[in-house]
Amino acid sequence: MLQQMEGEMKRLSVKQMILYVGGILICQISWMGCFPLIPAYYTAVCLEDAARAVFSASMLIGIILFVPITAAVKYFMALAVILLTVRLFEWTEGKCTVLCAAAAATIATLMMSLSGELLNVRDSAGILVSVLEAVFVFASVMLGTRLIDLFLQLSLLPQKQENSSYKEQRLENYADSFSGLSKIFSQMSSAKKELSCDQMGKIQNELTGSLCIHCNQCALCWEKAESPMYSYVAYMLQSLQRTGEPDHEIVVQMQEYCPYTDTVIQEASRIFEKARLNLAWYNRLLENREIIAQQLDAMAYIMEDCANEITDVTQEHRHLIAEVKYRAKERGVIVQKPHLYETKDGRWKLLCDAYAKNGGCISMKELTRAASIGLEVDMRPHRDERSMISPQGASVTLEEDTCFHETHAVSRRTKDGGTVSGDNFSFLEMDNGQMVMMLSDGMGSGSMACRESELVLELLEKFLEAGFSKETALKMMNSAMVIRGEDDLYSTVDICSVDLYTGACELYKIGAATTFIKHQHFVERIESCSLPVGVSHRMEIVNIKKQLEDGDFLVMVSDGVLEYLQADEPDQKMCEILKQTAYQHPGQMADALMEEVLNETGGMAGDDMTILVCAVWSK
């Protein structure tokens, strides 16, 4: 990186030297006794803020060498006025636009020409030539600034890293490896509900080996193939497996044939209980293998996603980058080391170093406008970006702007007699332009339910912020809750993700209450019948997709809101309440809904109640 910067500085110095030499040589070009390229070229280069003192000296040398003395005075004065005007604008406004600089050069040149009588510099072409010269200067400044800017940016745009594709390939190879390991774990034996025939045979052998071998009647019971003890023991073990107790008829028959029946049954129960315990641990091990397989799948997903997340398209859109730098410079912002990326969704992201040009601070809005005009796409600063650009400079991230914006609110009520709500919620704004609204209802109420639902949402937030998909985040969170293994502590999960670029809405409901979407003319409800998280390592995840339009409202509620509505169909009752609600602000709507619910319950809260409302609007 240091060598690359040194190389860029060397190339920039060479280009500046070319500009200085060009300033000297351009003083030879005349037209009808005028030298209009002198003020035009000087103004265009001055706007680049490239060592103005040295450049001014080179222009003075050119004027002295090639311009007649009478005209030299005129252009000396014009250049002084131009430099003074540019510096004055930069001092007062923090920037000097091309239009202002061109106007200043035009007026200065025209005034110096018309004041020829005072300076004793009468031009033979008269006033018409002076006006034509001024028009030519204006047009030359407007065009020359673009040409000089392109010249300075030539070969200075960052080159693609040669090893980027190699790194992406390595990540994809790692992803394939983790995916292969996941398949190996998944293909292992599934959980067993009962003991197999081989295991039943081993239990029988262990039973006879520990008791019957020391009995005097062992030969009578087991050496003859037609001995009924084979069937008696087999039936007894089967009844132990089915009911946990030996069948009474089998016990009576065995007592007629074996004097130690009670001891045999006692030992068989002990051995069988040990075998069932081993089976439970074996099944637990298989469940952990499936959990590991899910986690390996998640790692494979995140690696593959990182490998294909963004593509560097800086070289393909060099002309757009040049336009951004030019527009930013007009607004007093210097843009260096720009990188334009295209995400897997086809949206653009611009990363660059930016600093204020003339010593003061400049609003980030100026750079955002320049990027939007240059890239021909509406851009916005990253949500954590600073609001001002300082002279010291900083790394800046701009991303393609969304088509929708959202506002959200919440209304809560704790169960009567309680101090802590078992409901927890979260509003999460993602880097990819998605707004994720989550609600979790812990089993029961109070501090235990609060901690459980809070842990569920905290895990989901961390997984989503790390870049995992919502399905993967739910699986990993559920795996963590299953491994945690605390009985009777379960939580519902209600997730609603809104893509603010397209308005697409995805809902994931794990044991959660009904969600409602209030459209302009009707109310839609989304239901779910799945189990809460933490109940089983195999969680059923259903992805429900909806399309939101301008002015739609998303309403998520906890179980306590619907359970205490005085209606046979509480979902339908809530739909009727939403239809009658005319509020356009999410906060007012959430409070109004809570008030209507409490009116139905007589002001009593038999459970924790939470209502989340999100409104989506077109920009």
XYZ file of C-alpha atoms in Angstrom:
619
model
C 0.000 0.000 0.000
C 2.838 2.424 0.855
C 4.583 1.682 -2.429
C 1.319 2.217 -4.313
C 0.815 5.617 -2.649
C 4.400 6.632 -3.434
C 3.832 5.654 -7.065
C 0.661 7.727 -7.231
C 2.464 10.754 -5.747
C 5.203 10.464 -8.355
C 2.673 10.248 -11.185
C 0.790 13.209 -9.747
C 3.991 15.298 -9.570
C 4.735 14.514 -13.221
C 1.224 15.582 -14.210
C 1.572 18.835 -12.259
C 4.839 19.564 -14.028
C 3.072 19.003 -17.348
C 0.415 21.512 -16.292
C 3.071 24.080 -15.347
C 4.920 23.669 -18.635
C 1.584 23.783 -20.491
C 0.822 27.092 -18.768
C 4.028 28.572 -20.120
C 3.526 27.260 -23.664
C -0.147 28.222 -23.859
C 0.846 31.874 -23.520
C 2.041 31.731 -27.159
C -1.469 31.131 -28.542
C -3.154 34.345 -29.669
C -6.247 35.351 -31.615
C -6.728 38.786 -33.115
C -4.230 40.219 -30.697
C -5.899 38.516 -27.667
C -4.703 35.621 -25.536
C -8.034 34.179 -24.205
C -6.520 30.815 -23.252
C -4.388 32.472 -20.546
C -7.253 33.354 -18.144
C -9.248 30.245 -19.126
C -6.372 27.828 -18.533
C -5.325 29.600 -15.343
C -8.863 29.417 -13.907
C -9.305 25.731 -14.748
C -6.005 24.733 -13.140
C -6.578 26.933 -10.078
C -9.780 25.057 -9.329
C -7.663 21.894 -8.936
C -5.862 23.553 -6.012
C -2.571 22.070 -7.225
C 0.327 24.242 -5.909
C -1.191 27.545 -7.013
C 1.862 29.582 -6.099
C 4.160 27.556 -8.376
C 1.552 27.492 -11.133
C 1.003 31.261 -10.903
C 4.742 31.788 -11.193
C 4.893 29.580 -14.314
C 2.027 31.543 -15.919
C 3.777 34.845 -15.163
C 6.941 33.531 -16.802
C 4.966 32.557 -19.915
C 3.271 35.963 -20.095
C 6.606 37.785 -19.739
C 8.229 35.620 -22.447
C 5.494 35.533 -25.090
C 2.900 38.291 -24.494
C 3.425 41.904 -25.596
C 3.947 44.329 -22.750
C 0.686 46.177 -23.340
C -1.392 42.987 -23.260
C 0.705 41.513 -20.423
C -0.537 44.189 -18.006
C -4.128 43.325 -18.886
C -3.677 39.606 -18.238
C -1.611 40.166 -15.078
C -4.530 42.103 -13.658
C -7.086 39.527 -14.894
C -5.200 36.635 -13.283
C -4.949 38.540 -10.005
C -8.700 39.193 -9.990
C -9.410 35.526 -10.813
C -7.167 34.235 -8.017
C -8.600 36.710 -5.540
C -12.187 35.774 -6.475
C -11.559 32.023 -6.198
C -9.879 32.423 -2.812
C -12.689 34.697 -1.591
C -15.346 32.155 -2.505
C -13.369 29.372 -0.841
C -12.959 31.428 2.309
C -16.627 32.430 2.607
C -18.434 29.392 1.131
C -15.825 26.706 1.641
C -15.843 26.019 -2.108
C -15.760 27.713 -5.482
C -17.901 26.144 -8.191
C -16.866 26.000 -11.824
C -19.709 28.311 -12.764
C -18.567 30.998 -10.308
C -14.952 30.686 -11.395
C -15.891 30.867 -15.087
C -18.022 33.935 -14.444
C -15.187 35.571 -12.522
C -12.705 34.858 -15.328
C -15.145 36.191 -17.933
C -15.925 39.407 -16.079
C -12.289 40.029 -15.171
C -11.127 39.565 -18.754
C -13.925 41.724 -20.148
C -13.375 44.534 -17.623
C -9.632 44.563 -18.252
C -10.262 44.789 -21.993
C -12.809 47.593 -21.684
C -10.550 49.574 -19.362
C -7.883 49.663 -22.041
C -8.207 53.403 -22.287
C -7.163 53.816 -18.653
C -4.293 51.354 -19.081
C -3.409 52.775 -22.469
C -4.047 49.366 -24.044
C -6.437 50.039 -26.948
C -7.250 46.864 -28.925
C -7.845 47.388 -32.663
C -10.758 44.958 -32.754
C -12.715 47.120 -30.348
C -15.533 46.186 -28.010
C -16.843 43.306 -30.155
C -13.548 41.454 -29.930
C -13.511 41.982 -26.161
C -16.994 40.504 -25.812
C -16.125 37.538 -28.032
C -12.969 36.960 -25.997
C -15.004 36.971 -22.775
C -17.480 34.431 -24.191
C -14.617 32.234 -25.328
C -13.038 32.399 -21.862
C -16.304 31.318 -20.216
C -16.765 28.341 -22.540
C -13.107 27.350 -22.240
C -13.247 27.346 -18.423
C -16.387 25.192 -18.391
C -14.827 22.684 -20.773
C -11.239 22.987 -19.578
C -12.001 22.068 -15.969
C -13.414 18.741 -17.156
C -10.448 18.009 -19.417
C -7.873 18.874 -16.758
C -9.745 16.857 -14.145
C -9.785 13.806 -16.450
C -6.079 14.326 -17.183
C -5.193 14.343 -13.483
C -7.317 11.281 -12.762
C -5.910 9.279 -15.652
C -4.231 6.111 -14.352
C -4.771 7.262 -10.771
C -7.869 5.161 -10.090
C -7.171 2.181 -7.801
C -6.346 -1.026 -9.582
C -8.077 -4.276 -8.819
C -6.282 -6.495 -6.430
C -4.899 -9.462 -8.292
C -5.398 -11.826 -5.410
C -9.080 -10.977 -4.795
C -10.322 -13.883 -6.922
C -7.834 -16.170 -5.185
C -9.203 -15.200 -1.773
C -12.764 -15.712 -2.956
C -11.836 -19.150 -4.279
C -10.271 -20.091 -0.944
C -13.405 -19.033 0.923
C -15.548 -21.089 -1.447
C -13.266 -24.097 -0.885
C -13.625 -23.688 2.880
C -17.389 -23.468 2.441
C -17.409 -26.705 0.443
C -15.358 -28.409 3.162
C -17.731 -27.352 5.930
C -20.723 -28.359 3.810
C -19.173 -31.799 3.271
C -18.606 -32.248 7.005
C -22.206 -31.271 7.631
C -23.447 -33.960 5.240
C -21.280 -36.559 6.970
C -22.776 -35.716 10.365
C -26.294 -35.624 8.931
C -25.931 -39.050 7.317
C -25.096 -40.717 10.623
C -27.674 -42.989 12.290
C -30.916 -41.337 13.298
C -32.270 -41.436 16.834
C -33.768 -44.745 18.052
C -36.975 -44.908 20.052
C -36.629 -48.579 21.120
C -33.893 -51.123 21.681
C -32.970 -53.198 18.653
C -33.157 -57.006 18.437
C -29.400 -57.258 18.834
C -29.515 -55.142 21.988
C -32.354 -57.289 23.386
C -30.244 -60.373 22.738
C -27.284 -58.825 24.552
C -29.511 -58.050 27.540
C -30.696 -61.644 27.644
C -27.121 -62.948 27.477
C -26.021 -60.579 30.233
C -28.963 -61.707 32.407
C -28.292 -65.428 32.012
C -24.555 -64.895 32.331
C -24.860 -63.124 35.679
C -27.529 -65.344 37.345
C -28.262 -68.600 35.595
C -24.649 -69.683 35.203
C -24.356 -70.064 38.989
C -27.675 -71.957 39.322
C -27.795 -75.757 39.744
C -30.710 -75.947 37.276
C -28.916 -74.049 34.504
C -28.509 -77.160 32.383
C -32.209 -78.034 32.680
C -33.316 -74.513 31.683
C -30.997 -73.619 28.822
C -29.237 -76.634 27.320
C -32.399 -78.122 25.834
C -33.633 -76.350 22.717
C -37.251 -77.003 23.642
C -36.856 -75.314 27.069
C -39.658 -72.738 27.684
C -37.210 -70.342 29.444
C -36.198 -68.880 26.069
C -39.712 -67.704 25.371
C -40.386 -66.698 28.996
C -37.357 -64.378 29.177
C -38.022 -62.950 25.700
C -41.649 -62.121 26.533
C -40.606 -60.657 29.886
C -38.065 -58.311 28.244
C -40.609 -57.237 25.633
C -43.136 -56.347 28.338
C -40.431 -54.419 30.206
C -39.703 -52.445 27.054
C -43.369 -51.706 26.381
C -44.663 -50.881 29.866
C -41.640 -50.834 32.149
C -43.027 -53.794 34.144
C -43.009 -57.569 33.452
C -46.249 -59.162 32.302
C -48.088 -60.872 35.202
C -48.947 -64.044 33.259
C -45.335 -64.524 32.195
C -44.200 -64.098 35.799
C -46.640 -66.793 36.973
C -45.486 -69.206 34.283
C -41.816 -68.560 35.069
C -42.389 -69.168 38.795
C -43.670 -72.668 37.996
C -40.517 -73.434 36.068
C -37.774 -71.336 37.827
C -37.490 -71.025 41.655
C -35.460 -67.783 41.296
C -37.997 -65.885 39.204
C -38.109 -62.827 41.492
C -34.323 -62.470 41.378
C -34.339 -62.846 37.578
C -37.028 -60.163 37.201
C -35.169 -57.794 39.534
C -31.888 -58.242 37.670
C -33.642 -57.939 34.286
C -35.225 -54.653 35.351
C -31.826 -53.328 36.431
C -30.106 -54.361 33.211
C -32.968 -53.070 31.085
C -32.969 -49.713 32.865
C -29.244 -49.369 32.231
C -29.782 -50.192 28.549
C -32.547 -47.598 28.267
C -30.285 -44.998 29.894
C -27.541 -45.832 27.382
C -30.114 -45.475 24.579
C -31.124 -42.032 25.866
C -27.500 -40.901 25.950
C -26.943 -42.325 22.470
C -29.946 -40.400 21.145
C -28.646 -37.275 22.857
C -25.304 -37.764 21.119
C -27.051 -38.069 17.758
C -28.998 -34.863 18.453
C -25.726 -33.083 19.185
C -24.361 -34.398 15.903
C -27.319 -32.885 14.085
C -26.755 -29.602 15.924
C -23.090 -29.654 14.866
C -24.201 -30.360 11.297
C -26.468 -27.294 11.420
C -23.621 -25.147 12.730
C -21.274 -26.411 10.014
C -23.936 -25.568 7.448
C -24.134 -22.083 8.932
C -20.357 -21.649 8.687
C -20.437 -22.847 5.082
C -23.207 -20.353 4.306
C -21.420 -17.380 5.845
C -18.152 -18.214 4.044
C -19.885 -18.603 0.708
C -21.794 -15.397 1.342
C -18.567 -13.533 2.130
C -16.948 -14.866 -1.041
C -19.822 -13.641 -3.224
C -20.934 -10.635 -1.202
C -19.550 -7.768 -3.284
C -17.726 -7.312 -6.588
C -15.260 -4.511 -7.288
C -16.544 -2.669 -10.392
C -14.287 0.374 -10.113
C -12.490 -0.266 -13.399
C -15.691 -0.970 -15.305
C -17.166 2.383 -14.222
C -14.103 4.633 -14.288
C -16.037 7.412 -16.012
C -18.623 7.471 -13.215
C -15.906 7.595 -10.561
C -14.286 10.501 -12.395
C -17.632 12.309 -12.458
C -18.057 11.775 -8.699
C -14.624 13.229 -7.979
C -15.313 16.214 -10.233
C -18.713 16.926 -8.671
C -17.296 16.526 -5.155
C -14.440 18.887 -5.905
C -16.948 21.514 -7.027
C -18.512 21.236 -3.584
C -15.205 21.610 -1.766
C -14.588 17.888 -1.086
C -11.495 16.045 -2.291
C -12.153 12.343 -2.975
C -9.214 9.951 -3.002
C -8.825 6.187 -3.413
C -12.434 5.571 -4.513
C -13.690 1.994 -4.770
C -17.061 1.168 -6.291
C -18.587 -2.179 -5.326
C -21.674 -4.013 -6.522
C -23.449 -6.205 -3.980
C -24.990 -9.565 -4.806
C -28.359 -7.774 -4.942
C -27.102 -5.518 -7.736
C -26.789 -2.385 -5.596
C -23.806 -0.048 -5.449
C -21.589 0.886 -2.554
C -18.885 3.577 -2.736
C -15.887 3.574 -0.380
C -13.403 6.434 -0.476
C -11.250 8.817 1.529
C -12.705 12.332 1.661
C -11.534 15.568 3.222
C -12.611 19.187 3.113
C -10.670 21.175 0.564
C -10.236 24.602 2.142
C -9.749 24.132 5.863
C -13.368 24.160 7.039
C -15.871 21.368 7.676
C -18.335 20.430 4.907
C -21.617 18.587 5.329
C -21.761 14.950 4.287
C -24.831 15.895 2.249
C -22.565 17.667 -0.254
C -20.570 14.506 -0.935
C -23.790 12.470 -1.064
C -25.246 14.801 -3.709
C -22.039 14.623 -5.723
C -22.059 10.799 -5.590
C -25.740 10.658 -6.558
C -25.175 12.916 -9.595
C -21.956 11.186 -10.620
C -23.225 7.608 -10.283
C -26.697 8.512 -11.599
C -28.190 6.650 -8.640
C -29.601 8.043 -5.405
C -26.994 7.459 -2.703
C -27.002 7.869 1.071
C -24.340 7.734 3.797
C -23.987 4.527 5.760
C -26.178 4.569 8.858
C -23.140 4.926 11.164
C -21.397 7.517 8.999
C -20.336 10.930 10.331
C -22.355 13.993 9.393
C -19.418 16.342 8.591
C -16.236 16.027 6.531
C -13.192 17.596 8.167
C -9.939 18.870 6.611
C -8.114 15.933 8.230
C -10.222 13.545 6.165
C -11.701 10.142 6.905
C -12.873 6.959 5.218
C -16.438 7.326 3.982
C -18.992 4.716 2.927
C -21.931 5.629 0.707
C -24.591 3.139 -0.342
C -27.481 3.096 -2.759
C -30.527 4.710 -1.210
C -33.693 2.743 -0.434
C -37.088 3.259 -2.084
C -38.990 3.098 1.220
C -38.521 4.413 4.712
C -40.131 3.112 7.893
C -41.191 4.349 11.292
C -41.995 2.073 14.211
C -43.343 2.194 17.737
C -44.277 -0.087 20.647
C -46.948 -0.169 23.338
C -46.516 -2.448 26.395
C -48.434 -3.484 29.481
C -47.056 -5.706 32.240
C -49.242 -8.375 33.789
C -51.258 -7.106 36.751
C -49.212 -7.588 39.920
C -45.977 -8.053 37.975
C -42.965 -5.758 37.842
C -41.100 -7.241 34.855
C -42.581 -8.147 31.472
C -41.780 -11.543 29.987
C -42.094 -10.036 26.495
C -39.055 -8.574 24.763
C -38.778 -6.901 21.364
C -36.137 -5.567 18.996
C -35.955 -3.262 15.961
C -32.787 -3.995 13.998
C -31.632 -1.971 10.977
C -29.373 -4.086 8.764
C -26.594 -2.929 6.436
C -28.344 -4.501 3.436
C -31.327 -2.143 3.709
C -33.548 -4.461 5.716
C -35.441 -3.551 8.862
C -35.981 -6.563 11.135
C -38.696 -6.413 13.770
C -38.599 -9.187 16.412
C -40.863 -10.114 19.318
C -40.286 -12.908 21.827
C -42.706 -14.040 24.536
C -41.091 -16.020 27.343
C -43.049 -18.871 28.915
C -45.121 -17.481 31.776
C -44.312 -14.056 33.158
C -41.845 -12.335 35.457
C -38.073 -12.213 35.549
C -37.487 -15.824 34.419
C -39.617 -15.344 31.291
C -37.930 -11.981 30.667
C -34.436 -13.469 30.827
C -35.423 -16.306 28.509
C -36.969 -14.092 25.813
C -34.134 -11.574 26.179
C -31.551 -14.315 25.585
C -33.423 -15.496 22.482
C -33.461 -12.003 20.932
C -29.848 -11.322 21.881
C -28.701 -14.486 20.097
C -30.772 -13.651 17.017
C -29.390 -10.120 16.865
C -25.795 -11.329 17.076
C -26.311 -13.957 14.361
C -28.080 -11.521 12.030
C -25.483 -8.790 12.537
C -22.757 -11.356 11.781
C -24.329 -11.882 8.359
C -26.223 -15.155 8.794
C -29.543 -15.613 7.006
C -32.663 -15.524 9.141
C -33.286 -19.266 8.685
C -29.736 -20.069 9.737
C -29.903 -17.648 12.665
C -33.102 -19.320 13.898
C -31.567 -22.794 13.643
C -28.398 -21.791 15.485
C -30.342 -19.959 18.171
C -32.625 -22.969 18.652
C -29.590 -25.262 18.863
C -28.099 -23.065 21.564
C -31.359 -23.150 23.528
C -31.626 -26.958 23.202
C -28.037 -27.446 24.374
C -28.766 -25.086 27.263
C -31.248 -27.749 28.324
C -33.338 -25.964 30.968
C -36.765 -27.586 31.278
C -40.029 -25.659 30.999
C -38.236 -22.524 29.743
C -39.394 -21.904 26.209
C -39.989 -18.761 24.173
C -41.931 -17.844 21.083
C -40.204 -15.958 18.264
C -41.926 -13.633 15.827
C -39.699 -12.131 13.098
C -40.720 -9.726 10.376
C -38.111 -8.502 7.893
C -38.897 -5.637 5.499
C -36.667 -4.959 2.478
C -36.722 -1.158 2.195
C -35.469 -1.366 -1.406
C -38.365 -3.438 -2.756
C -41.013 -3.478 -0.004
C -40.812 -7.285 0.205
C -41.738 -8.633 3.634
C -40.674 -11.994 5.098
C -42.233 -13.416 8.258
C -40.963 -16.234 10.471
C -43.299 -17.349 13.244
C -42.099 -19.889 15.825
C -44.986 -20.536 18.204
C -45.955 -16.855 17.932
C -49.322 -15.132 17.876
C -50.999 -13.868 14.719
C -49.433 -10.952 12.840
C -51.594 -8.407 11.026
C -50.918 -6.272 7.933
C -53.184 -3.245 7.554
C -53.458 -2.375 3.879
C -55.339 0.607 2.535
C -58.653 -1.238 2.086
C -58.359 -4.468 4.078
C -56.519 -6.200 6.930
C -54.511 -9.376 6.350
C -53.564 -11.839 9.087
C -50.680 -14.330 9.186
C -50.971 -17.302 11.543
C -48.621 -20.050 12.719
C -48.980 -23.355 14.577
C -45.324 -24.298 15.172
C -43.754 -25.079 18.563
C -41.679 -22.532 20.556
C -37.883 -22.530 20.375
C -35.899 -24.883 22.590
C -38.514 -27.674 22.510
C -36.779 -29.808 19.882
C -33.516 -29.673 17.980
C -35.546 -30.090 14.795
C -37.424 -26.831 14.447
C -39.989 -26.266 11.741
C -39.274 -22.958 10.002
C -41.927 -21.575 7.675
C -41.073 -18.547 5.555
C -44.124 -16.435 4.679
C -43.615 -13.752 2.014
C -45.773 -10.677 1.504
C -45.500 -7.459 -0.512
C -45.930 -4.116 1.244
C -47.076 -0.928 -0.451
C -46.934 2.749 0.447
C -48.831 3.384 3.692
C -49.088 -0.241 4.886
C -48.840 -1.038 8.604
C -47.335 -4.168 10.188
C -48.767 -5.086 13.589
C -47.138 -7.758 15.780
C -48.662 -8.763 19.102
C -47.818 -11.157 21.927
C -50.140 -13.926 23.089
C -51.432 -11.857 25.993
C -53.044 -9.331 23.629
C -55.262 -11.826 21.809
C -55.994 -14.291 24.621
C -58.012 -11.804 26.664
C -60.118 -10.280 23.908
C -63.766 -10.984 24.705
C -64.535 -12.741 21.415
C -64.901 -16.276 20.048
C -62.400 -15.419 17.307
C -59.878 -12.932 18.752
C -57.971 -12.702 15.459
C -61.075 -11.549 13.648
C -61.830 -9.129 16.480
C -58.366 -7.579 16.124
C -58.911 -7.234 12.368
C -62.110 -5.273 13.023
C -60.303 -3.013 15.506
C -57.546 -2.340 12.939
C -60.080 -1.499 10.230
C -61.617 1.134 12.493
C -58.242 2.639 13.434
C -57.541 5.733 11.340
C -54.209 6.807 12.876
C -51.303 7.294 10.475
C -48.556 7.396 13.111
C -47.261 4.053 14.465
C -47.037 5.328 18.034
C -50.613 6.583 18.056
C -51.840 3.364 16.449
C -50.021 1.150 18.989
C -51.449 3.114 21.923
C -54.945 3.081 20.403
C -54.827 -0.702 19.895
C -53.671 -1.271 23.468
C -56.466 0.971 24.748
C -59.067 -0.977 22.736
C -57.762 -4.300 24.077
C -57.882 -3.055 27.678
C -61.434 -1.810 27.100
C -62.392 -5.353 26.137
C -60.771 -6.780 29.282
C -62.173 -4.167 31.626
C -58.769 -2.573 32.118
C -57.257 -5.826 33.462
C -54.035 -7.350 32.094
C -54.082 -11.083 32.752
C -50.783 -11.539 30.931
C -47.912 -9.462 29.579
C -49.072 -7.482 26.535
C -46.865 -6.055 23.784
C -47.896 -4.446 20.471
C -45.330 -3.513 17.794
C -46.365 -1.328 14.852
C -44.269 -0.515 11.783
C -45.373 1.822 8.985
C -43.799 1.707 5.512
C -43.782 4.798 3.276
C -42.461 5.454 -0.232
C -39.723 8.069 -0.537
